[in-house]
Short mmCIF file of the N, C-alpha and C atoms (twelve columns), coordinates in Angstrom:
data_MODEL
# 
_entry.id   MODEL 
# 
loop_
_atom_site.group_PDB 
_atom_site.id 
_atom_site.type_symbol 
_atom_site.label_atom_id 
_atom_site.label_alt_id 
_atom_site.label_comp_id 
_atom_site.label_asym_id 
_atom_site.label_seq_id 
_atom_site.Cartn_x 
_atom_site.Cartn_y 
_atom_site.Cartn_z 
_atom_site.pdbx_PDB_model_num 
ATOM 1   N N  . MET A 1  0.836   -1.184 0.000   1 
ATOM 2   C CA . MET A 1  0.000   0.000  0.000   1 
ATOM 3   C C  . MET A 1  0.883   1.251  0.000   1 
ATOM 4   N N  . VAL A 2  0.527   2.209  -0.810  1 
ATOM 5   C CA . VAL A 2  1.299   3.442  -0.930  1 
ATOM 6   C C  . VAL A 2  0.839   4.432  0.141   1 
ATOM 7   N N  . ALA A 3  1.791   4.958  0.903   1 
ATOM 8   C CA . ALA A 3  1.465   5.973  1.897   1 
ATOM 9   C C  . ALA A 3  1.260   7.307  1.192   1 
ATOM 10  N N  . LEU A 4  0.229   7.993  1.592   1 
ATOM 11  C CA . LEU A 4  -0.049  9.300  0.986   1 
ATOM 12  C C  . LEU A 4  0.731   10.380 1.728   1 
ATOM 13  N N  . ASP A 5  1.333   11.250 0.989   1 
ATOM 14  C CA . ASP A 5  2.112   12.353 1.533   1 
ATOM 15  C C  . ASP A 5  1.239   13.607 1.528   1 
ATOM 16  N N  . PRO A 6  0.830   14.093 2.701   1 
ATOM 17  C CA . PRO A 6  -0.046  15.261 2.743   1 
ATOM 18  C C  . PRO A 6  0.534   16.484 2.025   1 
ATOM 19  N N  . LEU A 7  1.835   16.680 2.138   1 
ATOM 20  C CA . LEU A 7  2.448   17.835 1.483   1 
ATOM 21  C C  . LEU A 7  2.371   17.713 -0.037  1 
ATOM 22  N N  . ALA A 8  2.604   16.518 -0.551  1 
ATOM 23  C CA . ALA A 8  2.504   16.289 -2.002  1 
ATOM 24  C C  . ALA A 8  1.058   16.484 -2.464  1 
ATOM 25  N N  . LEU A 9  0.103   15.991 -1.676  1 
ATOM 26  C CA . LEU A 9  -1.314  16.179 -2.019  1 
ATOM 27  C C  . LEU A 9  -1.675  17.660 -2.024  1 
ATOM 28  N N  . LEU A 10 -1.162  18.386 -1.047  1 
ATOM 29  C CA . LEU A 10 -1.430  19.825 -0.967  1 
ATOM 30  C C  . LEU A 10 -0.867  20.544 -2.185  1 
ATOM 31  N N  . ARG A 11 0.338   20.193 -2.588  1 
ATOM 32  C CA . ARG A 11 0.952   20.816 -3.772  1 
ATOM 33  C C  . ARG A 11 0.153   20.500 -5.036  1 
ATOM 34  N N  . GLN A 12 -0.267  19.245 -5.169  1 
ATOM 35  C CA . GLN A 12 -1.071  18.861 -6.337  1 
ATOM 36  C C  . GLN A 12 -2.396  19.608 -6.339  1 
ATOM 37  N N  . GLY A 13 -3.001  19.708 -5.165  1 
ATOM 38  C CA . GLY A 13 -4.263  20.441 -5.060  1 
ATOM 39  C C  . GLY A 13 -4.106  21.901 -5.422  1 
ATOM 40  N N  . LEU A 14 -3.030  22.515 -4.957  1 
ATOM 41  C CA . LEU A 14 -2.775  23.910 -5.275  1 
ATOM 42  C C  . LEU A 14 -2.580  24.101 -6.778  1 
ATOM 43  N N  . ALA A 15 -1.858  23.186 -7.408  1 
ATOM 44  C CA . ALA A 15 -1.663  23.269 -8.859  1 
ATOM 45  C C  . ALA A 15 -2.999  23.164 -9.585  1 
ATOM 46  N N  . ARG A 16 -3.846  22.252 -9.142  1 
ATOM 47  C CA . ARG A 16 -5.172  22.131 -9.775  1 
ATOM 48  C C  . ARG A 16 -6.011  23.374 -9.535  1 
ATOM 49  N N  . HIS A 17 -5.923  23.895 -8.326  1 
ATOM 50  C CA . HIS A 17 -6.672  25.115 -7.995  1 
ATOM 51  C C  . HIS A 17 -6.242  26.261 -8.903  1 
ATOM 52  N N  . GLN A 18 -4.944  26.431 -9.058  1 
ATOM 53  C CA . GLN A 18 -4.429  27.503 -9.902  1 
ATOM 54  C C  . GLN A 18 -4.791  27.301 -11.365 1 
ATOM 55  N N  . ALA A 19 -4.978  26.043 -11.780 1 
ATOM 56  C CA . ALA A 19 -5.364  25.743 -13.159 1 
ATOM 57  C C  . ALA A 19 -6.879  25.845 -13.367 1 
ATOM 58  N N  . GLY A 20 -7.610  26.138 -12.295 1 
ATOM 59  C CA . GLY A 20 -9.051  26.287 -12.412 1 
ATOM 60  C C  . GLY A 20 -9.847  25.016 -12.194 1 
ATOM 61  N N  . ASP A 21 -9.183  23.923 -11.838 1 
ATOM 62  C CA . ASP A 21 -9.864  22.661 -11.573 1 
ATOM 63  C C  . ASP A 21 -10.247 22.608 -10.099 1 
ATOM 64  N N  . LEU A 22 -11.332 23.311 -9.758  1 
ATOM 65  C CA . LEU A 22 -11.725 23.406 -8.356  1 
ATOM 66  C C  . LEU A 22 -12.170 22.064 -7.789  1 
ATOM 67  N N  . ALA A 23 -12.868 21.267 -8.582  1 
ATOM 68  C CA . ALA A 23 -13.325 19.958 -8.096  1 
ATOM 69  C C  . ALA A 23 -12.131 19.045 -7.797  1 
ATOM 70  N N  . GLY A 24 -11.153 19.043 -8.689  1 
ATOM 71  C CA . GLY A 24 -9.957  18.232 -8.463  1 
ATOM 72  C C  . GLY A 24 -9.167  18.713 -7.261  1 
ATOM 73  N N  . ALA A 25 -9.050  20.025 -7.123  1 
ATOM 74  C CA . ALA A 25 -8.344  20.592 -5.977  1 
ATOM 75  C C  . ALA A 25 -9.068  20.245 -4.683  1 
ATOM 76  N N  . GLU A 26 -10.384 20.353 -4.699  1 
ATOM 77  C CA . GLU A 26 -11.159 20.054 -3.493  1 
ATOM 78  C C  . GLU A 26 -10.946 18.603 -3.052  1 
ATOM 79  N N  . ARG A 27 -10.977 17.673 -3.993  1 
ATOM 80  C CA . ARG A 27 -10.747 16.262 -3.654  1 
ATOM 81  C C  . ARG A 27 -9.385  16.069 -2.979  1 
ATOM 82  N N  . LEU A 28 -8.373  16.712 -3.509  1 
ATOM 83  C CA . LEU A 28 -7.031  16.572 -2.936  1 
ATOM 84  C C  . LEU A 28 -6.931  17.224 -1.560  1 
ATOM 85  N N  . PHE A 29 -7.521  18.397 -1.395  1 
ATOM 86  C CA . PHE A 29 -7.474  19.060 -0.092  1 
ATOM 87  C C  . PHE A 29 -8.230  18.243 0.954   1 
ATOM 88  N N  . ARG A 30 -9.314  17.602 0.548   1 
ATOM 89  C CA . ARG A 30 -10.063 16.747 1.486   1 
ATOM 90  C C  . ARG A 30 -9.245  15.505 1.856   1 
ATOM 91  N N  . GLN A 31 -8.445  15.010 0.934   1 
ATOM 92  C CA . GLN A 31 -7.545  13.901 1.258   1 
ATOM 93  C C  . GLN A 31 -6.515  14.333 2.300   1 
ATOM 94  N N  . VAL A 32 -6.013  15.557 2.143   1 
ATOM 95  C CA . VAL A 32 -5.069  16.086 3.132   1 
ATOM 96  C C  . VAL A 32 -5.735  16.114 4.499   1 
ATOM 97  N N  . LEU A 33 -6.976  16.612 4.558   1 
ATOM 98  C CA . LEU A 33 -7.661  16.701 5.843   1 
ATOM 99  C C  . LEU A 33 -7.979  15.329 6.427   1 
ATOM 100 N N  . ALA A 34 -8.168  14.335 5.579   1 
ATOM 101 C CA . ALA A 34 -8.386  12.981 6.087   1 
ATOM 102 C C  . ALA A 34 -7.128  12.473 6.802   1 
ATOM 103 N N  . LEU A 35 -5.972  12.913 6.322   1 
ATOM 104 C CA . LEU A 35 -4.706  12.521 6.924   1 
ATOM 105 C C  . LEU A 35 -4.307  13.432 8.080   1 
ATOM 106 N N  . ARG A 36 -4.590  14.713 7.920   1 
ATOM 107 C CA . ARG A 36 -4.238  15.719 8.930   1 
ATOM 108 C C  . ARG A 36 -5.415  16.674 9.097   1 
ATOM 109 N N  . PRO A 37 -6.372  16.337 9.971   1 
ATOM 110 C CA . PRO A 37 -7.603  17.134 10.100  1 
ATOM 111 C C  . PRO A 37 -7.382  18.609 10.465  1 
ATOM 112 N N  . ASP A 38 -6.250  18.917 11.051  1 
ATOM 113 C CA . ASP A 38 -5.978  20.293 11.454  1 
ATOM 114 C C  . ASP A 38 -4.968  20.987 10.545  1 
ATOM 115 N N  . ASP A 39 -4.924  20.608 9.280   1 
ATOM 116 C CA . ASP A 39 -4.011  21.242 8.340   1 
ATOM 117 C C  . ASP A 39 -4.594  22.593 7.919   1 
ATOM 118 N N  . GLY A 40 -4.005  23.658 8.427   1 
ATOM 119 C CA . GLY A 40 -4.509  24.995 8.149   1 
ATOM 120 C C  . GLY A 40 -4.506  25.364 6.680   1 
ATOM 121 N N  . ASN A 41 -3.488  24.922 5.954   1 
ATOM 122 C CA . ASN A 41 -3.428  25.243 4.533   1 
ATOM 123 C C  . ASN A 41 -4.584  24.606 3.770   1 
ATOM 124 N N  . ALA A 42 -4.856  23.335 4.047   1 
ATOM 125 C CA . ALA A 42 -5.964  22.651 3.367   1 
ATOM 126 C C  . ALA A 42 -7.289  23.299 3.733   1 
ATOM 127 N N  . LEU A 43 -7.462  23.649 5.005   1 
ATOM 128 C CA . LEU A 43 -8.699  24.307 5.437   1 
ATOM 129 C C  . LEU A 43 -8.879  25.648 4.728   1 
ATOM 130 N N  . ASN A 44 -7.808  26.442 4.700   1 
ATOM 131 C CA . ASN A 44 -7.874  27.748 4.050   1 
ATOM 132 C C  . ASN A 44 -8.182  27.614 2.564   1 
ATOM 133 N N  . LEU A 45 -7.506  26.688 1.903   1 
ATOM 134 C CA . LEU A 45 -7.711  26.537 0.463   1 
ATOM 135 C C  . LEU A 45 -9.103  25.994 0.148   1 
ATOM 136 N N  . LEU A 46 -9.617  25.091 0.974   1 
ATOM 137 C CA . LEU A 46 -11.009 24.652 0.791   1 
ATOM 138 C C  . LEU A 46 -11.963 25.821 1.003   1 
ATOM 139 N N  . GLY A 47 -11.629 26.681 1.958   1 
ATOM 140 C CA . GLY A 47 -12.436 27.885 2.179   1 
ATOM 141 C C  . GLY A 47 -12.416 28.802 0.973   1 
ATOM 142 N N  . GLN A 48 -11.271 28.907 0.325   1 
ATOM 143 C CA . GLN A 48 -11.182 29.731 -0.882  1 
ATOM 144 C C  . GLN A 48 -12.056 29.156 -2.002  1 
ATOM 145 N N  . ILE A 49 -12.088 27.836 -2.103  1 
ATOM 146 C CA . ILE A 49 -12.940 27.191 -3.111  1 
ATOM 147 C C  . ILE A 49 -14.403 27.456 -2.788  1 
ATOM 148 N N  . ALA A 50 -14.777 27.310 -1.522  1 
ATOM 149 C CA . ALA A 50 -16.160 27.585 -1.123  1 
ATOM 150 C C  . ALA A 50 -16.528 29.040 -1.439  1 
ATOM 151 N N  . ARG A 51 -15.620 29.936 -1.162  1 
ATOM 152 C CA . ARG A 51 -15.861 31.362 -1.451  1 
ATOM 153 C C  . ARG A 51 -16.034 31.591 -2.946  1 
ATOM 154 N N  . ALA A 52 -15.208 30.948 -3.756  1 
ATOM 155 C CA . ALA A 52 -15.307 31.093 -5.214  1 
ATOM 156 C C  . ALA A 52 -16.647 30.569 -5.722  1 
ATOM 157 N N  . ARG A 53 -17.190 29.595 -5.041  1 
ATOM 158 C CA . ARG A 53 -18.484 29.026 -5.426  1 
ATOM 159 C C  . ARG A 53 -19.658 29.801 -4.850  1 
ATOM 160 N N  . GLY A 54 -19.352 30.816 -4.047  1 
ATOM 161 C CA . GLY A 54 -20.415 31.634 -3.467  1 
ATOM 162 C C  . GLY A 54 -20.979 31.103 -2.167  1 
ATOM 163 N N  . ASP A 55 -20.342 30.094 -1.574  1 
ATOM 164 C CA . ASP A 55 -20.803 29.519 -0.306  1 
ATOM 165 C C  . ASP A 55 -20.043 30.200 0.833   1 
ATOM 166 N N  . LEU A 56 -20.458 31.423 1.152   1 
ATOM 167 C CA . LEU A 56 -19.743 32.198 2.167   1 
ATOM 168 C C  . LEU A 56 -19.816 31.590 3.557   1 
ATOM 169 N N  . PRO A 57 -20.957 31.019 3.976   1 
ATOM 170 C CA . PRO A 57 -20.956 30.393 5.309   1 
ATOM 171 C C  . PRO A 57 -19.907 29.273 5.430   1 
ATOM 172 N N  . GLU A 58 -19.799 28.443 4.413   1 
ATOM 173 C CA . GLU A 58 -18.798 27.364 4.447   1 
ATOM 174 C C  . GLU A 58 -17.392 27.943 4.361   1 
ATOM 175 N N  . ALA A 59 -17.205 28.961 3.548   1 
ATOM 176 C CA . ALA A 59 -15.896 29.609 3.453   1 
ATOM 177 C C  . ALA A 59 -15.478 30.164 4.808   1 
ATOM 178 N N  . LEU A 60 -16.386 30.834 5.477   1 
ATOM 179 C CA . LEU A 60 -16.077 31.411 6.787   1 
ATOM 180 C C  . LEU A 60 -15.791 30.324 7.814   1 
ATOM 181 N N  . ARG A 61 -16.518 29.220 7.754   1 
ATOM 182 C CA . ARG A 61 -16.291 28.123 8.692   1 
ATOM 183 C C  . ARG A 61 -14.890 27.531 8.492   1 
ATOM 184 N N  . LEU A 62 -14.552 27.237 7.247   1 
ATOM 185 C CA . LEU A 62 -13.262 26.610 6.959   1 
ATOM 186 C C  . LEU A 62 -12.089 27.550 7.233   1 
ATOM 187 N N  . ILE A 63 -12.186 28.765 6.718   1 
ATOM 188 C CA . ILE A 63 -11.084 29.716 6.924   1 
ATOM 189 C C  . ILE A 63 -10.995 30.088 8.402   1 
ATOM 190 N N  . GLY A 64 -12.140 30.185 9.068   1 
ATOM 191 C CA . GLY A 64 -12.140 30.458 10.507  1 
ATOM 192 C C  . GLY A 64 -11.416 29.384 11.298  1 
ATOM 193 N N  . ARG A 65 -11.579 28.124 10.898  1 
ATOM 194 C CA . ARG A 65 -10.841 27.031 11.542  1 
ATOM 195 C C  . ARG A 65 -9.343  27.186 11.310  1 
ATOM 196 N N  . ALA A 66 -8.960  27.559 10.078  1 
ATOM 197 C CA . ALA A 66 -7.539  27.756 9.783   1 
ATOM 198 C C  . ALA A 66 -6.961  28.861 10.662  1 
ATOM 199 N N  . VAL A 67 -7.706  29.946 10.816  1 
ATOM 200 C CA . VAL A 67 -7.246  31.060 11.659  1 
ATOM 201 C C  . VAL A 67 -7.161  30.628 13.119  1 
ATOM 202 N N  . ALA A 68 -8.155  29.873 13.587  1 
ATOM 203 C CA . ALA A 68 -8.140  29.420 14.979  1 
ATOM 204 C C  . ALA A 68 -6.922  28.534 15.265  1 
ATOM 205 N N  . LEU A 69 -6.543  27.738 14.279  1 
ATOM 206 C CA . LEU A 69 -5.380  26.863 14.451  1 
ATOM 207 C C  . LEU A 69 -4.059  27.608 14.315  1 
ATOM 208 N N  . ASN A 70 -4.056  28.694 13.529  1 
ATOM 209 C CA . ASN A 70 -2.838  29.469 13.238  1 
ATOM 210 C C  . ASN A 70 -3.169  30.957 13.306  1 
ATOM 211 N N  . PRO A 71 -3.435  31.485 14.504  1 
ATOM 212 C CA . PRO A 71 -3.927  32.865 14.613  1 
ATOM 213 C C  . PRO A 71 -2.975  33.945 14.108  1 
ATOM 214 N N  . GLY A 72 -1.721  33.636 13.938  1 
ATOM 215 C CA . GLY A 72 -0.775  34.642 13.468  1 
ATOM 216 C C  . GLY A 72 -0.429  34.538 11.994  1 
ATOM 217 N N  . ALA A 73 -1.102  33.653 11.260  1 
ATOM 218 C CA . ALA A 73 -0.761  33.437 9.851   1 
ATOM 219 C C  . ALA A 73 -1.399  34.520 8.979   1 
ATOM 220 N N  . PRO A 74 -0.592  35.414 8.417   1 
ATOM 221 C CA . PRO A 74 -1.145  36.528 7.641   1 
ATOM 222 C C  . PRO A 74 -2.042  36.096 6.482   1 
ATOM 223 N N  . VAL A 75 -1.685  35.027 5.783   1 
ATOM 224 C CA . VAL A 75 -2.483  34.617 4.632   1 
ATOM 225 C C  . VAL A 75 -3.875  34.154 5.085   1 
ATOM 226 N N  . PHE A 76 -3.961  33.485 6.235   1 
ATOM 227 C CA . PHE A 76 -5.256  33.046 6.740   1 
ATOM 228 C C  . PHE A 76 -6.076  34.249 7.212   1 
ATOM 229 N N  . LEU A 77 -5.413  35.178 7.882   1 
ATOM 230 C CA . LEU A 77 -6.109  36.380 8.357   1 
ATOM 231 C C  . LEU A 77 -6.637  37.210 7.185   1 
ATOM 232 N N  . ALA A 78 -5.841  37.336 6.145   1 
ATOM 233 C CA . ALA A 78 -6.269  38.104 4.969   1 
ATOM 234 C C  . ALA A 78 -7.456  37.428 4.291   1 
ATOM 235 N N  . ALA A 79 -7.393  36.107 4.148   1 
ATOM 236 C CA . ALA A 79 -8.496  35.368 3.530   1 
ATOM 237 C C  . ALA A 79 -9.756  35.488 4.369   1 
ATOM 238 N N  . HIS A 80 -9.600  35.403 5.683   1 
ATOM 239 C CA . HIS A 80 -10.747 35.521 6.579   1 
ATOM 240 C C  . HIS A 80 -11.361 36.917 6.487   1 
ATOM 241 N N  . GLY A 81 -10.516 37.927 6.496   1 
ATOM 242 C CA . GLY A 81 -11.014 39.303 6.373   1 
ATOM 243 C C  . GLY A 81 -11.748 39.529 5.062   1 
ATOM 244 N N  . ALA A 82 -11.205 38.997 3.976   1 
ATOM 245 C CA . ALA A 82 -11.851 39.163 2.671   1 
ATOM 246 C C  . ALA A 82 -13.202 38.456 2.629   1 
ATOM 247 N N  . ALA A 83 -13.275 37.252 3.201   1 
ATOM 248 C CA . ALA A 83 -14.544 36.520 3.213   1 
ATOM 249 C C  . ALA A 83 -15.559 37.227 4.102   1 
ATOM 250 N N  . LEU A 84 -15.115 37.748 5.238   1 
ATOM 251 C CA . LEU A 84 -16.015 38.495 6.114   1 
ATOM 252 C C  . LEU A 84 -16.546 39.742 5.413   1 
ATOM 253 N N  . ALA A 85 -15.678 40.461 4.724   1 
ATOM 254 C CA . ALA A 85 -16.106 41.659 3.991   1 
ATOM 255 C C  . ALA A 85 -17.111 41.293 2.917   1 
ATOM 256 N N  . GLU A 86 -16.839 40.209 2.198   1 
ATOM 257 C CA . GLU A 86 -17.748 39.780 1.142   1 
ATOM 258 C C  . GLU A 86 -19.107 39.384 1.716   1 
ATOM 259 N N  . ALA A 87 -19.098 38.873 2.943   1 
ATOM 260 C CA . ALA A 87 -20.340 38.479 3.608   1 
ATOM 261 C C  . ALA A 87 -21.047 39.675 4.245   1 
ATOM 262 N N  . GLY A 88 -20.461 40.872 4.105   1 
ATOM 263 C CA . GLY A 88 -21.076 42.076 4.651   1 
ATOM 264 C C  . GLY A 88 -20.808 42.292 6.125   1 
ATOM 265 N N  . GLN A 89 -19.873 41.573 6.680   1 
ATOM 266 C CA . GLN A 89 -19.515 41.699 8.090   1 
ATOM 267 C C  . GLN A 89 -18.295 42.608 8.220   1 
ATOM 268 N N  . LEU A 90 -18.506 43.872 7.912   1 
ATOM 269 C CA . LEU A 90 -17.383 44.809 7.806   1 
ATOM 270 C C  . LEU A 90 -16.646 45.052 9.122   1 
ATOM 271 N N  . PRO A 91 -17.335 45.222 10.258  1 
ATOM 272 C CA . PRO A 91 -16.561 45.402 11.500  1 
ATOM 273 C C  . PRO A 91 -15.648 44.209 11.812  1 
ATOM 274 N N  . GLN A 92 -16.169 42.990 11.587  1 
ATOM 275 C CA . GLN A 92 -15.358 41.801 11.826  1 
ATOM 276 C C  . GLN A 92 -14.209 41.716 10.811  1 
ATOM 277 N N  . ALA A 93 -14.483 42.135 9.578   1 
ATOM 278 C CA . ALA A 93 -13.450 42.112 8.547   1 
ATOM 279 C C  . ALA A 93 -12.313 43.053 8.923   1 
ATOM 280 N N  . GLU A 94 -12.660 44.232 9.416   1 
ATOM 281 C CA . GLU A 94 -11.636 45.192 9.829   1 
ATOM 282 C C  . GLU A 94 -10.800 44.628 10.972  1 
ATOM 283 N N  . ALA A 95 -11.443 43.951 11.900  1 
ATOM 284 C CA . ALA A 95 -10.734 43.363 13.028  1 
ATOM 285 C C  . ALA A 95 -9.782  42.261 12.570  1 
ATOM 286 N N  . ALA A 96 -10.202 41.543 11.539  1 
ATOM 287 C CA . ALA A 96 -9.352  40.452 11.035  1 
ATOM 288 C C  . ALA A 96 -8.136  41.029 10.344  1 
# 
């Protein structure tokens, strides 16, 4: 049996995401989370996919988890602030 490498899956998912294959990227990011449920990068990137699809509640949930796990990560904070602003939660967005 081949062991799955979460970092390799994350890189493949990011490449698919950048190529516009959101479904393929989502599958890979979910595989990462199956191996490492608290992977902030996978959570954030899944949140970005949810946001791109217009599912702001799911985007906020996923990106919020990434921020909770890594409160000092600028990329997660920026993504969270952008999703909050898009959801019309401007005071919270400013705080983020």
